[in-house]
Short mmCIF file of C-alpha atoms in Angstrom, two decimals:
data_model
loop_
_atom_site.label_atom_id
_atom_site.label_comp_id
_atom_site.label_asym_id
_atom_site.label_seq_id
_atom_site.Cartn_x
_atom_site.Cartn_y
_atom_site.Cartn_z
CA MET A 1 75.83 -57.64 93.54
CA LYS A 2 79.34 -59.00 93.98
CA VAL A 3 82.06 -56.95 92.26
CA LEU A 4 85.24 -58.28 90.65
CA HIS A 5 87.99 -55.69 90.17
CA SER A 6 90.58 -55.71 87.40
CA VAL A 7 93.91 -57.45 88.01
CA HIS A 8 97.29 -56.42 86.60
CA ASN A 9 99.20 -59.20 84.85
CA THR A 10 102.38 -58.70 86.92
CA ASP A 11 100.40 -58.90 90.18
CA PHE A 12 98.74 -62.11 88.97
CA LYS A 13 102.10 -63.91 88.96
CA ASN A 14 102.10 -63.87 92.76
CA TYR A 15 98.59 -65.28 93.23
CA ASP A 16 98.02 -68.64 94.88
CA THR A 17 95.05 -70.85 93.98
CA ALA A 18 92.74 -69.33 96.58
CA LEU A 19 93.38 -65.80 95.37
CA ILE A 20 92.94 -66.75 91.71
CA ARG A 21 89.55 -68.22 92.56
CA GLU A 22 88.57 -65.15 94.56
CA ARG A 23 89.49 -62.69 91.79
CA PHE A 24 88.31 -64.59 88.67
CA LEU A 25 85.88 -67.41 89.50
CA ILE A 26 82.15 -66.68 89.27
CA ASP A 27 80.32 -69.37 91.23
CA HIS A 28 76.91 -69.86 92.85
CA ILE A 29 75.11 -67.92 90.12
CA VAL A 30 72.67 -70.74 89.34
CA SER A 31 70.33 -70.80 92.32
CA LYS A 32 66.74 -72.08 92.51
CA ASP A 33 64.16 -69.33 91.97
CA ALA A 34 66.78 -66.58 91.92
CA VAL A 35 68.58 -64.21 89.58
CA CYS A 36 72.24 -63.91 90.60
CA CYS A 37 74.66 -61.47 88.96
CA VAL A 38 78.32 -60.46 89.34
CA TYR A 39 79.67 -57.08 88.20
CA THR A 40 83.16 -57.13 86.71
CA HIS A 41 85.43 -54.19 85.97
CA TYR A 42 86.49 -55.90 82.75
CA ASP A 43 84.69 -53.73 80.20
CA ARG A 44 81.91 -53.42 82.83
CA MET A 45 80.60 -56.88 81.93
CA ILE A 46 77.92 -58.36 84.19
CA VAL A 47 77.79 -62.17 84.39
CA GLY A 48 74.79 -63.94 85.86
CA ALA A 49 72.05 -66.54 85.64
CA ALA A 50 68.31 -66.86 86.20
CA ASN A 51 66.90 -70.20 87.36
CA PRO A 52 63.10 -69.96 87.60
CA VAL A 53 61.68 -73.19 89.04
CA THR A 54 58.37 -72.47 90.76
CA GLU A 55 58.26 -68.69 90.39
CA GLU A 56 58.43 -65.98 87.75
CA LEU A 57 61.68 -64.08 88.23
CA GLN A 58 62.36 -60.46 87.36
CA LEU A 59 65.70 -58.92 86.46
CA GLU A 60 65.91 -56.35 89.24
CA ASN A 61 67.90 -53.18 89.25
CA TYR A 62 71.13 -53.01 91.30
CA VAL A 63 72.35 -50.04 93.29
CA ASN A 64 75.80 -50.54 91.71
CA LEU A 65 74.43 -49.42 88.34
CA LYS A 66 73.22 -46.00 89.50
CA ALA A 67 70.41 -46.37 86.95
CA GLU A 68 66.62 -46.24 87.01
CA TYR A 69 66.42 -49.82 85.70
CA PHE A 70 68.87 -52.57 84.72
CA LEU A 71 68.89 -51.95 80.96
CA GLU A 72 68.73 -48.16 81.05
CA ARG A 73 72.29 -48.00 79.68
CA ARG A 74 72.97 -51.68 79.02
CA GLU A 75 72.29 -54.56 76.64
CA LEU A 76 71.70 -58.21 77.56
CA GLY A 77 72.48 -61.58 75.99
CA ILE A 78 70.69 -64.71 77.22
CA ILE A 79 71.33 -68.38 76.38
CA ASN A 80 69.18 -71.14 77.84
CA VAL A 81 71.22 -74.19 78.93
CA ALA A 82 68.47 -76.39 80.39
CA GLY A 83 64.67 -76.92 80.16
CA ASP A 84 62.24 -74.87 78.09
CA GLY A 85 61.42 -71.41 79.37
CA THR A 86 60.06 -67.99 78.50
CA VAL A 87 61.72 -64.58 78.66
CA THR A 88 59.52 -61.49 78.50
CA ALA A 89 61.01 -58.12 77.52
CA ASP A 90 58.43 -55.44 78.29
CA ASN A 91 55.48 -56.62 76.14
CA GLN A 92 57.35 -59.17 74.01
CA SER A 93 57.56 -62.83 75.07
CA PHE A 94 60.08 -65.30 73.67
CA GLU A 95 60.13 -69.06 74.19
CA LEU A 96 63.65 -70.43 74.56
CA LYS A 97 64.56 -74.08 74.26
CA LYS A 98 67.96 -75.39 75.27
CA PHE A 99 70.76 -73.66 73.30
CA ASP A 100 68.50 -70.82 72.07
CA CYS A 101 69.80 -67.25 72.40
CA LEU A 102 67.92 -64.01 73.01
CA TYR A 103 69.32 -60.51 72.73
CA ILE A 104 67.58 -57.63 74.56
CA GLY A 105 68.65 -54.08 73.81
CA LYS A 106 69.08 -50.91 75.78
CA GLY A 107 65.91 -49.28 77.09
CA VAL A 108 63.82 -52.34 77.95
CA LYS A 109 62.46 -51.70 81.42
CA ARG A 110 61.10 -55.08 82.53
CA VAL A 111 62.65 -58.50 81.91
CA THR A 112 61.12 -61.65 83.44
CA PHE A 113 61.95 -65.37 83.34
CA THR A 114 59.72 -68.43 83.72
CA SER A 115 60.10 -72.17 83.16
CA LYS A 116 57.65 -74.34 81.26
CA ASN A 117 58.09 -77.31 83.60
CA SER A 118 59.33 -77.07 87.20
CA ASP A 119 60.63 -80.66 86.97
CA ASN A 120 62.95 -79.57 84.16
CA PRO A 121 63.46 -75.84 84.73
CA ALA A 122 65.24 -73.44 82.48
CA VAL A 123 68.67 -72.06 83.33
CA PHE A 124 69.20 -68.74 81.58
CA TYR A 125 72.83 -67.63 81.42
CA LEU A 126 73.13 -63.85 81.28
CA LEU A 127 75.78 -61.46 79.96
CA SER A 128 75.30 -57.70 80.01
CA ALA A 129 77.54 -54.91 78.74
CA PRO A 130 77.17 -51.12 78.55
CA ALA A 131 75.34 -49.94 75.42
CA HIS A 132 75.28 -46.60 73.61
CA ALA A 133 72.37 -47.37 71.25
CA ALA A 134 69.17 -49.43 71.25
CA HIS A 135 68.91 -52.59 69.15
CA PRO A 136 65.71 -54.67 68.88
CA ALA A 137 65.10 -57.78 70.93
CA THR A 138 66.04 -60.74 68.72
CA LEU A 139 65.67 -64.49 69.22
CA MET A 140 68.00 -66.92 67.46
CA ARG A 141 67.54 -70.69 67.51
CA MET A 142 70.61 -72.88 67.63
CA ASP A 143 70.05 -74.12 64.07
CA GLU A 144 70.07 -70.50 62.87
CA ALA A 145 73.45 -69.68 64.41
CA ALA A 146 76.56 -69.36 62.24
CA LYS A 147 78.60 -72.52 62.77
CA VAL A 148 82.31 -73.21 62.60
CA ASP A 149 83.81 -76.67 63.09
CA ALA A 150 87.24 -76.60 64.72
CA GLY A 151 89.80 -79.00 66.15
CA SER A 152 90.17 -82.70 65.59
CA ALA A 153 89.24 -85.96 67.29
CA LEU A 154 92.93 -86.87 67.17
CA THR A 155 93.75 -83.95 69.47
CA ALA A 156 90.61 -84.43 71.61
CA ASN A 157 89.26 -80.98 70.74
CA LEU A 158 86.74 -81.51 67.93
CA ARG A 159 84.02 -78.93 68.49
CA THR A 160 81.31 -76.88 66.81
CA ILE A 161 81.31 -73.15 67.52
CA ASN A 162 77.86 -71.51 67.37
CA LYS A 163 77.99 -67.74 66.90
CA TYR A 164 74.85 -65.86 67.97
CA ILE A 165 75.57 -62.23 68.86
CA HIS A 166 78.35 -60.93 66.60
CA ALA A 167 79.02 -58.57 63.72
CA ASP A 168 77.27 -60.76 61.14
CA GLY A 169 74.60 -62.17 63.46
CA ILE A 170 72.35 -60.59 66.08
CA LYS A 171 73.17 -56.89 66.19
CA SER A 172 74.47 -55.38 69.42
CA CYS A 173 76.56 -52.45 70.60
CA GLN A 174 79.59 -54.35 71.88
CA LEU A 175 78.39 -57.69 73.23
CA VAL A 176 79.61 -60.83 71.43
CA MET A 177 78.22 -64.19 72.52
CA GLY A 178 77.99 -67.82 71.46
CA LEU A 179 78.41 -71.38 72.61
CA THR A 180 80.67 -74.27 71.78
CA ILE A 181 79.55 -77.89 71.66
CA LEU A 182 82.28 -80.46 72.16
CA HIS A 183 81.92 -83.62 70.08
CA PRO A 184 81.86 -87.01 71.89
CA GLY A 185 85.32 -88.00 73.05
CA SER A 186 86.68 -84.45 72.97
CA VAL A 187 87.57 -82.67 76.20
CA TRP A 188 89.84 -79.78 75.16
CA ASN A 189 88.55 -76.39 74.09
CA THR A 190 90.13 -73.34 72.43
CA MET A 191 93.49 -74.74 71.40
CA PRO A 192 95.78 -73.25 70.28
CA ALA A 193 95.55 -70.73 73.08
CA HIS A 194 95.25 -67.00 72.45
CA THR A 195 94.55 -63.66 74.06
CA HIS A 196 92.28 -60.75 73.10
CA ASP A 197 94.19 -57.53 73.67
CA ARG A 198 91.17 -55.35 72.84
CA ARG A 199 88.47 -57.41 74.56
CA MET A 200 87.75 -59.33 77.74
CA GLU A 201 86.04 -62.72 77.76
CA ALA A 202 83.95 -64.79 80.13
CA TYR A 203 83.50 -68.57 80.01
CA PHE A 204 80.51 -70.44 81.45
CA TYR A 205 80.77 -74.23 81.71
CA PHE A 206 77.71 -76.49 81.66
CA ASP A 207 76.52 -80.03 80.87
CA LEU A 208 79.39 -81.36 82.99
CA PRO A 209 78.39 -84.63 84.73
CA VAL A 210 78.19 -84.79 88.51
CA GLY A 211 81.53 -85.55 90.14
CA GLN A 212 83.59 -84.26 87.19
CA LYS A 213 85.72 -81.12 86.85
CA ILE A 214 87.00 -78.65 84.28
CA ILE A 215 90.63 -77.59 84.50
CA HIS A 216 90.60 -73.98 83.31
CA PHE A 217 93.93 -72.57 82.18
CA MET A 218 94.69 -68.85 82.38
CA GLY A 219 97.55 -66.40 82.76
CA GLU A 220 100.09 -65.16 80.25
CA GLY A 221 101.20 -67.71 77.69
CA HIS A 222 104.73 -67.88 79.05
CA GLU A 223 103.57 -68.33 82.67
CA THR A 224 100.24 -70.12 82.93
CA ARG A 225 98.08 -70.97 85.94
CA HIS A 226 94.98 -73.09 86.38
CA ILE A 227 91.93 -73.54 88.60
CA THR A 228 89.24 -76.22 88.70
CA ILE A 229 85.70 -75.32 87.65
CA ASN A 230 82.41 -77.04 88.45
CA ASN A 231 79.26 -77.32 86.37
CA HIS A 232 77.35 -74.01 86.07
CA GLU A 233 80.37 -71.91 87.04
CA ALA A 234 82.01 -69.12 85.06
CA VAL A 235 85.42 -67.52 84.92
CA VAL A 236 86.38 -64.07 83.74
CA SER A 237 89.37 -63.73 81.42
CA PRO A 238 91.36 -60.46 81.22
CA PRO A 239 92.73 -59.27 77.85
CA TRP A 240 96.25 -60.44 78.81
CA SER A 241 95.20 -63.97 79.75
CA ILE A 242 94.81 -67.17 77.77
CA HIS A 243 91.52 -68.98 78.30
CA SER A 244 91.29 -72.67 77.67
CA GLY A 245 89.93 -75.71 79.43
CA CYS A 246 90.09 -79.48 79.61
CA GLY A 247 87.45 -81.63 81.25
CA THR A 248 87.58 -84.95 83.05
CA ALA A 249 84.40 -85.67 81.05
CA GLY A 250 82.49 -84.08 78.18
CA TYR A 251 80.94 -80.65 78.62
CA ASN A 252 79.85 -77.54 76.72
CA PHE A 253 80.60 -73.87 77.33
CA ILE A 254 79.36 -70.37 76.52
CA TRP A 255 81.82 -67.65 75.58
CA GLY A 256 81.06 -63.97 75.70
CA MET A 257 83.10 -60.85 75.05
CA ALA A 258 82.94 -57.07 75.32
CA GLY A 259 85.45 -54.39 74.49
CA GLU A 260 86.83 -52.26 71.71
CA ASN A 261 85.55 -54.24 68.72
CA MET A 262 83.33 -57.13 67.63
CA ASP A 263 85.79 -58.85 65.29
CA TYR A 264 85.61 -62.54 66.19
CA THR A 265 89.04 -63.21 64.66
CA ASP A 266 90.77 -60.37 66.54
CA MET A 267 93.07 -62.49 68.68
CA ASN A 268 96.75 -62.99 69.42
CA PRO A 269 97.53 -66.71 68.95
CA ILE A 270 100.13 -68.48 71.05
CA SER A 271 101.77 -71.61 69.72
CA ILE A 272 101.23 -74.70 71.83
CA THR A 273 105.00 -75.24 71.90
CA ASP A 274 105.45 -71.75 73.42
CA LEU A 275 103.12 -72.35 76.37
CA ARG A 276 104.83 -72.59 79.76
#
C-alpha cells in the first residue's frame, strides 16, 4: 500500500507541479477487479476504491496496519459511484446503487465487493480512519441523506451537498463523509475557500467526461497552487490547505474528513478577494 507522508506548509511553497502531484495526488485507485488503497499520514486516513467487474473482491489486510485484519482498529465509509453492487460485511449484505453510502464499523473481519452487472460494474470509493469504538453497519440511500443547497448559477457553483456520515447522520468515531452534486452549468465547488485546522480532507472526483479535467486548487489562501485531476482520482488536503476545484465540464465529487471533531461547520473561511 502506497504511503503519503505529511507535508509542512512552509516546505510546500517550494514544490513544483511534479512534486505536488507526488505528495498529494491519489491516482490509479480504480482498477478492474482490484481493491487499491493509499495510506496517508493525515489523521491516518486510508483512501481507496474497489472495482469488481468479473470477480468478487475482498478487502485484504495490509502489512502497514500491523493488525490481524483491516478493520481491527478502523472504520470504513463506502460510496458507490457507478453501477449497482453488493457489499458484504461479515454476514450482512447490502445492495448499493449509485450514490448510496455504507458505513462499516470497527471489528468487522471480512468485507467483500461484487457488481450486479459486469457491463456496468460498481465502483466503490473507500475511506477508512482509525476507530476507538464499534458502530453498527448502516446503509443510507441518497434520498435519505441530509441535503444542503449552496452556491448560485450566477457564480457557476450551484450544488447540492449530501451529508451521509456525520454527527447527525450515520454514527462513526471520527469519519465524516458525503458527496456533492453540481447542478447543470455549474463547474465550481466549495467557494468561498476555507481550511479545516482540526481536520484533514480528501476529495474524489467522478462523473467527469472523457477528455476533460478538474483544476484542483490547494495551498494556503495567500499563496495558492493548483494541479489537474482526472476522473476517478483523489487528492488529499492538509489542515492548512484550501481545497476547491473547477472543471472544464460538469462533474461530481466525494468529500471525506477525519480529525479532532465531526462538526461540519468547523472551518476557517477565506474571502475570495483575499485569495492569492
